XYZ file of C-alpha atoms in Angstrom:
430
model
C -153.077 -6.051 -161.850
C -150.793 -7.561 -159.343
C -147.319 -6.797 -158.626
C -144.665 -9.587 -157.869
C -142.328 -9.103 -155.139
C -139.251 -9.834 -155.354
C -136.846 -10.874 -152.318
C -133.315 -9.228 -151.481
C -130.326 -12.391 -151.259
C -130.100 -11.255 -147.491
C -133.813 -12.090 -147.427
C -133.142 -15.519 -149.478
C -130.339 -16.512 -147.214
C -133.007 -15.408 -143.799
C -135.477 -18.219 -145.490
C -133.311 -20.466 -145.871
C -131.791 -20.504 -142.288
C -133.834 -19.090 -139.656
C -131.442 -19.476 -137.047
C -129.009 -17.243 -138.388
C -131.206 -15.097 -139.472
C -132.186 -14.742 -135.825
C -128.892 -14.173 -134.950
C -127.872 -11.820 -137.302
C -131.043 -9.995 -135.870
C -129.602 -9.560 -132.331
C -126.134 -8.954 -131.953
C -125.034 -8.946 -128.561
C -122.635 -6.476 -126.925
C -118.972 -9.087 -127.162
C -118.504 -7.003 -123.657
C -121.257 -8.982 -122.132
C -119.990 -12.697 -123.431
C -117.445 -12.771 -120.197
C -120.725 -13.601 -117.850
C -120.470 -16.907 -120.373
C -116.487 -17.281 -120.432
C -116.440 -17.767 -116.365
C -113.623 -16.411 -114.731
C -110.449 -16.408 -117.213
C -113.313 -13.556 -119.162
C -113.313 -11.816 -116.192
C -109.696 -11.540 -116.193
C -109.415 -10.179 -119.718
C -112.390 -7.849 -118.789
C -110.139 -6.415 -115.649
C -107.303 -6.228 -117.905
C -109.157 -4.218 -120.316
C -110.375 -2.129 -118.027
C -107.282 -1.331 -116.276
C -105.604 -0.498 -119.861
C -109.138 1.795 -121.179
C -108.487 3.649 -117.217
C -111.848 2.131 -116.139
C -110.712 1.892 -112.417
C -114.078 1.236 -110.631
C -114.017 1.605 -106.542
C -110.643 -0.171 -106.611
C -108.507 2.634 -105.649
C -110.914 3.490 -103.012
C -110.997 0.419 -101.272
C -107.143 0.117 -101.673
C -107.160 3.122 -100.126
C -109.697 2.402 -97.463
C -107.526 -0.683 -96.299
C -104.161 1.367 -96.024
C -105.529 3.767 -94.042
C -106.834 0.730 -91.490
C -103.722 -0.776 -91.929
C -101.840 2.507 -90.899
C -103.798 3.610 -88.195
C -103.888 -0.381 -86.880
C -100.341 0.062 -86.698
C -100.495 3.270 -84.924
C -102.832 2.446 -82.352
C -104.067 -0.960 -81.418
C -107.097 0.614 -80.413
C -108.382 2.031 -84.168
C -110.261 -1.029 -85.101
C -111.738 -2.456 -82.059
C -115.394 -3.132 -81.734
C -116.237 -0.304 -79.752
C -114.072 2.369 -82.178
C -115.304 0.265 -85.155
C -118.801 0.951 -83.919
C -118.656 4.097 -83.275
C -117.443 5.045 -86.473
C -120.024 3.457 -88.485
C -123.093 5.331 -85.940
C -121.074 8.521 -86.593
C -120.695 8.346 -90.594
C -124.587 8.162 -90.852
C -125.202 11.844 -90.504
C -122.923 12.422 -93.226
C -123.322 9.447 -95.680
C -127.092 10.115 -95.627
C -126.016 13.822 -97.269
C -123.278 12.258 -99.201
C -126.106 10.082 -101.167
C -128.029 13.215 -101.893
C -125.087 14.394 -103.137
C -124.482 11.515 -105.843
C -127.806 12.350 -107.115
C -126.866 15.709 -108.102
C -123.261 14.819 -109.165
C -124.871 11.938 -111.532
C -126.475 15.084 -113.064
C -123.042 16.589 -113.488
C -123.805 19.638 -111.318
C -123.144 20.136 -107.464
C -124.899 21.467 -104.318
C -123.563 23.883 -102.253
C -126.545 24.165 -99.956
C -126.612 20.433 -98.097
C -124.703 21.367 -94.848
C -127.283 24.451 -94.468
C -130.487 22.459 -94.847
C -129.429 19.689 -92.709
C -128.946 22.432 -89.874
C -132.501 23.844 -91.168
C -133.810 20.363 -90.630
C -132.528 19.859 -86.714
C -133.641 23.060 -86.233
C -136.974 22.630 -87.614
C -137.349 19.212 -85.543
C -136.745 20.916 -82.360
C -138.695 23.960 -82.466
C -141.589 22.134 -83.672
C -140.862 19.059 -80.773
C -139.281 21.057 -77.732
C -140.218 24.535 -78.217
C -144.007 23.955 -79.355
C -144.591 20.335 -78.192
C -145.583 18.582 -81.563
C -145.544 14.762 -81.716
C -142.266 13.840 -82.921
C -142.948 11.789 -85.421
C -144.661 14.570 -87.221
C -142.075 17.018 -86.482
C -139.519 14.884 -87.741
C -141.981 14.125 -91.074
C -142.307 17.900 -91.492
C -138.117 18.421 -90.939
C -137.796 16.238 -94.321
C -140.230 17.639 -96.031
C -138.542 21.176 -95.247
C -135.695 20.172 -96.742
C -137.366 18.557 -99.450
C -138.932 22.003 -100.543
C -135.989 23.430 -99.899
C -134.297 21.788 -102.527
C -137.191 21.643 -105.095
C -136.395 24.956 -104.952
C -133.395 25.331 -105.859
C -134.117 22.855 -108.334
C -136.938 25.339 -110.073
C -134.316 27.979 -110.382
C -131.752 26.223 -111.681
C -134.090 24.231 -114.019
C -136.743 26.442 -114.976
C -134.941 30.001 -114.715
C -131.556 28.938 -115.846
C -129.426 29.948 -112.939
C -126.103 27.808 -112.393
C -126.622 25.452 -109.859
C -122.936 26.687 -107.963
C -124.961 29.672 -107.694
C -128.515 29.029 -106.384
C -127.051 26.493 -103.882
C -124.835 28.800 -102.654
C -127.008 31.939 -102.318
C -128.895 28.286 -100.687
C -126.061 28.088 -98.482
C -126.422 31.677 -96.993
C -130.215 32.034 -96.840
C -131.067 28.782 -94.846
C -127.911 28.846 -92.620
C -129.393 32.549 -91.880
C -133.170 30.917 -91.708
C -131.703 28.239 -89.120
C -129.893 31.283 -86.777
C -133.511 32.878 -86.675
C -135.452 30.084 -85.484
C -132.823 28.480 -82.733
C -133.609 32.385 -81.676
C -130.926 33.863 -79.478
C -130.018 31.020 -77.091
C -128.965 29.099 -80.419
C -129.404 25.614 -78.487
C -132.202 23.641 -78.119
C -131.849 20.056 -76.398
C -133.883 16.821 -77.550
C -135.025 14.273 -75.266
C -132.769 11.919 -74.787
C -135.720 9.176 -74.873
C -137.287 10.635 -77.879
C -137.426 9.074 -81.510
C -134.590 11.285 -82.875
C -132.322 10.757 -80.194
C -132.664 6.753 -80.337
C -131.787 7.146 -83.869
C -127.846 7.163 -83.167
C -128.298 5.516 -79.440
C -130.349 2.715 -79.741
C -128.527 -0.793 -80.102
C -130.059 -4.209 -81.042
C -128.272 -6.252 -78.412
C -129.687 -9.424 -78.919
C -126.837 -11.175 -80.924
C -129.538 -12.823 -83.326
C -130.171 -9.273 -84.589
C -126.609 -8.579 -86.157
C -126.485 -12.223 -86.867
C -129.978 -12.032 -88.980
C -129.253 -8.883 -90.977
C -126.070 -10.230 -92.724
C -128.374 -13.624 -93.426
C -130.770 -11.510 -94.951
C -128.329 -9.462 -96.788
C -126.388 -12.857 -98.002
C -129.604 -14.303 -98.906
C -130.892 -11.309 -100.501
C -127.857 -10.937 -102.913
C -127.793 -14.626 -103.545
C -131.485 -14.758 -104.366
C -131.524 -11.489 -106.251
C -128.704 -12.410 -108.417
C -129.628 -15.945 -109.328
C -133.149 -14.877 -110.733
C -131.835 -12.115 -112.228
C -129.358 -14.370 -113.892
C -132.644 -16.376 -114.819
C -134.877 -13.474 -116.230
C -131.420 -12.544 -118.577
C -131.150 -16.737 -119.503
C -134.469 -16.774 -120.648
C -134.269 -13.516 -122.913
C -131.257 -15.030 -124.551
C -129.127 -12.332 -122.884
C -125.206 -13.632 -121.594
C -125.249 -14.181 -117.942
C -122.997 -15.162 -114.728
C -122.321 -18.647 -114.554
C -123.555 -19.985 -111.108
C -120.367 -20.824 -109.486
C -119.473 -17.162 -109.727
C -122.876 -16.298 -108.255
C -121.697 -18.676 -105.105
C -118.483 -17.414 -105.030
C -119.535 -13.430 -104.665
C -122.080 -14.751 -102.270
C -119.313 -16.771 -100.262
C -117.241 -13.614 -100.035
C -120.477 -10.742 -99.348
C -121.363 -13.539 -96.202
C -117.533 -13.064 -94.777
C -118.012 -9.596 -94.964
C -121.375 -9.579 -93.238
C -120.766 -11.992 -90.821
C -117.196 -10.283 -89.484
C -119.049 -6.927 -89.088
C -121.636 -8.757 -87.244
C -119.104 -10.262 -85.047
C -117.138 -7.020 -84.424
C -120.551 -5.372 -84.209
C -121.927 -8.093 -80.978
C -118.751 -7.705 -79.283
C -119.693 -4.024 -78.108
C -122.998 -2.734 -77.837
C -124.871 -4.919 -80.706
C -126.168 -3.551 -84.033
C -126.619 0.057 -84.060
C -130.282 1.098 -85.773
C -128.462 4.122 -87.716
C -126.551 1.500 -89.922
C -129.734 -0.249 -90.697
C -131.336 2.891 -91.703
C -128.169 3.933 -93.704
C -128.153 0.137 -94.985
C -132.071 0.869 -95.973
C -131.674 3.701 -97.803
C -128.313 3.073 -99.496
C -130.649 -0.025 -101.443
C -133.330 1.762 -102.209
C -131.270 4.443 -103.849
C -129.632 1.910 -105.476
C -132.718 -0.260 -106.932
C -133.994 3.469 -107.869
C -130.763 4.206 -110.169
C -130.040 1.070 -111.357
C -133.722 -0.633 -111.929
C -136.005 2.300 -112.809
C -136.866 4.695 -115.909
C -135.982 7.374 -113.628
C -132.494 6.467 -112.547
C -132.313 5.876 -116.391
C -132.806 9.497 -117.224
C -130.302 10.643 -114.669
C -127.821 8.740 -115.603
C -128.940 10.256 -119.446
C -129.195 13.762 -118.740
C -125.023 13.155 -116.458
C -124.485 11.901 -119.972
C -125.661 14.519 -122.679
C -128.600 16.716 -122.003
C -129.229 17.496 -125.520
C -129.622 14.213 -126.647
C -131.748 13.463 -123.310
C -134.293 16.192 -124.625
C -134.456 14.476 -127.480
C -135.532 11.318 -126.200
C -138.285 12.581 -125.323
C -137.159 12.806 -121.322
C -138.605 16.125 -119.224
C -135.331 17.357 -118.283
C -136.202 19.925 -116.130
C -138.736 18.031 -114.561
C -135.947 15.585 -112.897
C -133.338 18.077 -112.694
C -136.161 19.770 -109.803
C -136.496 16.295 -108.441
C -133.238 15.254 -108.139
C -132.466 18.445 -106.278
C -135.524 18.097 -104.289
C -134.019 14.201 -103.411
C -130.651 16.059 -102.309
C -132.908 18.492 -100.272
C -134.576 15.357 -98.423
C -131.131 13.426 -97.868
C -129.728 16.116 -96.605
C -132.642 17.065 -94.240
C -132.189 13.510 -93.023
C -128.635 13.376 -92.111
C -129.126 16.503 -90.529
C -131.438 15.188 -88.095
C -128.806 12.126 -87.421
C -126.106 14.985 -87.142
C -128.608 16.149 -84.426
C -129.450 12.924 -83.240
C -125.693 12.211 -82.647
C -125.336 15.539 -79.687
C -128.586 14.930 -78.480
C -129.046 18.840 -79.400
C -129.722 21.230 -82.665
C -126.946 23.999 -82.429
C -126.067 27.294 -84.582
C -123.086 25.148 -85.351
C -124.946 22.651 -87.657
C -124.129 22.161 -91.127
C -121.209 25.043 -90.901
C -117.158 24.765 -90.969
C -115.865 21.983 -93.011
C -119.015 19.572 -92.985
C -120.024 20.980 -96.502
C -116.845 19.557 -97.827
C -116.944 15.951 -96.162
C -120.482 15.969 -97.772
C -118.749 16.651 -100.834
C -115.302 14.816 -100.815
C -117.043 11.601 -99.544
C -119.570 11.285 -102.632
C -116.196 12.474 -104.827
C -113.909 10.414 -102.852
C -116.441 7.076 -103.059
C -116.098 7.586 -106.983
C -118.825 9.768 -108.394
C -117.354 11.478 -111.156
C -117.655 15.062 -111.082
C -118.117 15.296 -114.725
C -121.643 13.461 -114.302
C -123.219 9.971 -116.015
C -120.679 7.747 -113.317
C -121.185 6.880 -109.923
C -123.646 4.755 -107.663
C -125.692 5.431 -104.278
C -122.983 2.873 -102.389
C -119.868 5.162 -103.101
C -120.748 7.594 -100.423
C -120.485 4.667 -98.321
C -117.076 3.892 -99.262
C -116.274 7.741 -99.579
C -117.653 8.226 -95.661
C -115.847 5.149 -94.458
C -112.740 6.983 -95.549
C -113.110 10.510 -94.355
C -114.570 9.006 -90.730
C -111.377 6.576 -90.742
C -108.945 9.310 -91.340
C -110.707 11.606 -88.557
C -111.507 8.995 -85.781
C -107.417 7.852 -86.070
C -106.100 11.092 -86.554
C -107.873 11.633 -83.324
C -106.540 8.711 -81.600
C -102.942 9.708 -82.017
C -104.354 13.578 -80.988
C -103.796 15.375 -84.654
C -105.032 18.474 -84.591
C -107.723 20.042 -87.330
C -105.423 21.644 -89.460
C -103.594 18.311 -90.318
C -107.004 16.514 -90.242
C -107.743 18.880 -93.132
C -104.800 18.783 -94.539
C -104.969 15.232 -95.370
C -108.608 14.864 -95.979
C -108.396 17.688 -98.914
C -105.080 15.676 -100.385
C -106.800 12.854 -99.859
C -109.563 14.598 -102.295
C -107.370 15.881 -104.833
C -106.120 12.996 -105.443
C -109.168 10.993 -106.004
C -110.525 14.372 -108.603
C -107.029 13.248 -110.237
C -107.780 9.881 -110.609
C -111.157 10.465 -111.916
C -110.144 13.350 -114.428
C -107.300 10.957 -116.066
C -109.341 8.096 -116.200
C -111.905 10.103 -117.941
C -108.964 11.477 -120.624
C -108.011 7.773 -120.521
C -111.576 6.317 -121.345
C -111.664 9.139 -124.399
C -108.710 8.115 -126.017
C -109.510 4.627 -125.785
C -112.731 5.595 -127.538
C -115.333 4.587 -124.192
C -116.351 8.385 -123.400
């Protein structure tokens, strides 16, 4: 007995032309055909964008370039080489915390404890290489991985036990800014060697000119390279892609950058080795979140955690590790933080640090509401709250206006991002 098959018309129309069956089997996203249309798609991208609220880091850079603009105007001296330079060695300490920081805002939750554990981690460092006379390098290895624990920790409770985040990372906040006051013990200072590895970490300089020179060639060359195989890999899986003249354009434009920073960055002391660590870090975050399963299920679980546990992802299994990450960032910019005075102090980590941790990931353009930001808006966030304080400083502002401004500052960018998140909802993209 055999039983004839019989064939649907959509099936009779697939056999007799393949090639639209093929397409008809993998419809592409119309959002990704401006990579094909060149620049004038681009345009009607940015003007959809701008209409559906989708405002990107534009009103952060805006901002960042009226605030140079002001200040330049203010004092001649706000964006000379040896200002400029010491502003970018001196947002280090907290951009390092502020990347933490996007991890766990990604997540759409927030860490209180930071500014604490980066005072537990200079503390740690010094104890361990001043007080007891352990090789640095292991005390400094051991500082991290205090704060890492530290914030797997917090991470288990909030995960595992169900406590609010606000609230373990704040009774986080008291217990390890209590844990740090114990160990400095009662002087509550403890001096690093000026020659040792922390220390160089803010002082040293590459002075050779070739050294500034050769990081924004390798950063040029990087992008170019990166993005014109990438463009290759999408090409070859039928996937729209830039056209190559844009590729050379954004290149053209990354190399001005690069090569002006370089410039301002030879004219003083050369190219300071806490920007290339900051640099170093701020792409592997980035490669992490943007290239890997795991920055995958952060961005899922910012997005809907329901519908993450139903994919199959262990949610509480990256909620620990993401708070473990912010635990480790923010053990490392507390040991630039101490690298920066040469000294670990009961002061570390208290006052209004917290909330330059904070505004500068906000402030960069993580959302607060989770599932929206990227590892390179703390940079953007810290070059504004560091711009702000270094020329309020130079025209001698005192705190209370310095905080003034840097919490208006923050309220407005929280604005921003709450109406362009109402915005994206009505226009159906949230």
């Amino acid at each position: 007995m055999s039983i004839e098959k019989t064939s649907t018309p959509a099936e009779d129309q697939a056999n007799d032309n393949p090639a639209a069956a093929a397409g008809a089997a993998t419809p592409v996203d119309p959002r990704l055909l401006v990579r094909e249309q060149g620049f004038a798609g681009y345009l009607g991208e940015f003007k959809r964008k701008m209409k559906a609220g989708d405002l990107g880091s534009i009103p952060v850079v805006v901002g960042l370039l009226i605030i140079w603009a002001i200040f330049t105007s203010l004092n001649s001296n706000f964006l000379t080489a040896g200002n400029f330079s010491d502003m970018a060695v001196a947002m280090v300490g907290t951009g390092m915390i502020a990347v933490g920081i996007v991890f766990v805002l990604l997540l759409g939750e927030i860490d209180l404890s930071v500014g604490s554990v980066s005072g537990v981690a200079g503390a740690t460092f010094a104890v361990l290489s001043v007080t007891h006379g352990m090789n640095e390098w292991l005390a400094l290895l051991l500082a991290v991985l205090t704060g890492t624990v530290a914030g797997a920790v917090h991470g288990f409770f909030f995960a595992r036990i169900g406590v609010p985040a606000f609230a373990v990372t704040l009774a986080g906040l008291l217990f390890w800014q209590g844990f740090m006051l114990q160990i400095l013990g009662s002087n509550g200072t403890i001096n690093l060697d000026s020659e040792g590895v922390v220390v160089k970490m803010t002082s040293y300089f590459f002075s050779d000119v070739a050294a500034a020179y050769g990081l924004a060639i390798v950063v040029t060359a990087g992008y170019f390279l990166t993005s014109f195989f990438d463009n290759r890999r999408r090409a070859a899986a039928g996937v729209p892609s830039r056209p190559l003249n844009e590729i050379i354009v954004r290149t053209v434009l990354l190399a001005i950058l690069a090569f002006v920073v370089a410039i301002v960055f030879n004219q003083y002391k050369g190219l300071p080795l806490a920007v290339v660590i900051f640099l170093a870090f701020l792409l592997l975050t980035d490669f992490v979140l943007r290239r890997t399963a795991y920055g995958r299920m952060i961005f899922a679980l910012g997005g809907s955690v329901e519908a993450s546990r139903r994919a199959g992802i262990n949610v509480e299994l990256v909620r620990i590790s993401v708070f473990a990450i912010a635990g480790g960032f923010a053990a490392l910019g507390g040991l630039f933080v101490a690298s920066k005075i040469a000294a670990a102090n009961q002061g570390a980590g208290t006052g209004e640090f917290l909330m330059n941790v904070i505004a500068a990931a906000v402030i960069g353009g993580t959302s607060l509401f989770g599932g929206r930001g990227r590892t390179w808006n703390a940079l953007l966030g810290v070059m504004v709250i560091v711009s702000i304080q270094y020329g309020l400083a130079l025209e001698g502002v005192g705190s209370p206006v310095q905080y003034m401004i840097t919490g208006g500052v923050l309220l407005a960018t929280v604005v921003i991002d709450a109406v362009t998140r109402k915005t994206q909802k009505t226009a159906g993209r949230a």
